[in-house]
Amino acid sequence: VSCLCGSAPCLLCGCCPSAKNSTISRLLFTFFLFLGTLVSVIMIIPGVEKELHKLPGFCEGSGSMLGVQTRVNCDSFLGHKAVYRMGFAMAAFFLLLAALMVCVRSSKDPRAALQNGFWFFKFLVLVGITVGAFYIPDGAFTSVWFYFGVVGSFLFLLIQLVLLIDFGHSWSQLWLHKASESSARGWYAALCIVTFIFYAASIAAIVLLYIYYTKPEGCTEGKVLISINFILCLIVSAVSILPKIQDAQPHSGLLQASLITLYTIYITWSALANVPIQTCNPTLLVRNSTMATQPLTTWWDAPSIVGLVIFILCTLFISVRSSDHRQVNKLMLTEESVPGAGGQEAAVERGEPHRAYDNEQDAVSYNYTFFHLCLLLAALYIMMTLTNWYRPDESLQVLASPWTAVWVKISSSWAGLLLYLWTLVAPLVLPDRDFS
């Protein structure tokens, strides 16, 4: 009980290797997010979804969906409703913590104990909010919360892109450093092989997108979107190897560009999978409440599975790592060095066992509020991913994919490419600033 109600280090109970209090806290909050995601996945499974009808009051009031009185077969929307309410509960939980943690500067602040402890009570709060969310009357909730999910997902996609760009730069810098230290050509060969694989996968994906998501006649939107992103990827790849760019940023190169290209093509694929035209989108799923023969809307189509994997990796990345680059640390509100690490060194000198230790006595190693806001956006993103960005149409008889999802995803890919392009040209545009 003391561990469940106490601080994060107590949860290790001295059994695990030395770890930072800040890292353990972030991992535990991430575990809460993953637990909510798992519950959402279970609720949208067709077999479990049918059982949701037994929840008292959960199917009542569906006739007032989107503020219009009509008769709707609630059975067709139960999984969709459950995921939206689970997403609302997680978002409300992290928003509450973000508000409570504003301006916490160190672990000496009394509120830091709430951030790093009382896990059992925080779990009860999350459960309570979740139960309450299932009693929210429909009304305009589904329609309004859809747009909250759209905005939050767009912002989380931008965070993913920042992390991906930083990961690409760190990866390339690490391998080039090892190659220069050992004078081994193997590292250069590995860079070339990985870059070739990424570009080959991107080209193959583009060809498949043209084959499956366009037609010789029609599907103009798909053709235009694929072509634009393909051209933009060629531009950023060419810019990354220009002599002036190489002089200003010796570690920039095709590895980062190939990684960004592959991710951009994935976002394009995910966007095309939401095109609400059956002839131009072979993966389009439609759930009709009046026709039992219609295929069920499920979350486990290929773009959603890839998005779920990327979501897990990026969320863990946010939780455990501070960047090696000063600009990324400023953007993500994390520290370049861990303050207060001397506490563990002193414990080792006293012969105490390796345990979790408080590394934030002098200053926090990450911004508590910003971290919770990132998890809030992650909760909205996974909510949209598990529902395929679908919402009830105007007739309230079909769960369909709107064009909004397509343009949000495409816009995020363009924003990501512009952001990566800025990281390349920034040292030339602002020569007085340190971009090392």
PDB file of C-alpha atoms in Angstrom, residues 42 109 117 181 193 244 272 274 331 340 352 385 415:
ATOM      1  CA  ILE A  42     -10.981  -4.504 -26.400  1.00  0.00           C
ATOM      2  CA  ASP A 109       7.366  21.835  -4.698  1.00  0.00           C
ATOM      3  CA  GLY A 117       3.405   9.515  -6.160  1.00  0.00           C
ATOM      4  CA  GLU A 181      36.523   6.913 -34.886  1.00  0.00           C
ATOM      5  CA  ILE A 193      22.196   0.108 -47.120  1.00  0.00           C
ATOM      6  CA  LYS A 244      26.200  24.540 -48.807  1.00  0.00           C
ATOM      7  CA  LEU A 272      -5.870   7.971 -48.867  1.00  0.00           C
ATOM      8  CA  ASN A 274      -9.812   7.821 -45.446  1.00  0.00           C
ATOM      9  CA  LEU A 331      11.064  22.681 -28.246  1.00  0.00           C
ATOM     10  CA  GLY A 340      20.555  16.478  -9.220  1.00  0.00           C
ATOM     11  CA  GLU A 352      23.736   1.774  -0.564  1.00  0.00           C
ATOM     12  CA  THR A 385      -6.814   5.903 -34.989  1.00  0.00           C
ATOM     13  CA  ALA A 415       4.071  20.566 -42.219  1.00  0.00           C
TER      14      ALA A 415
END
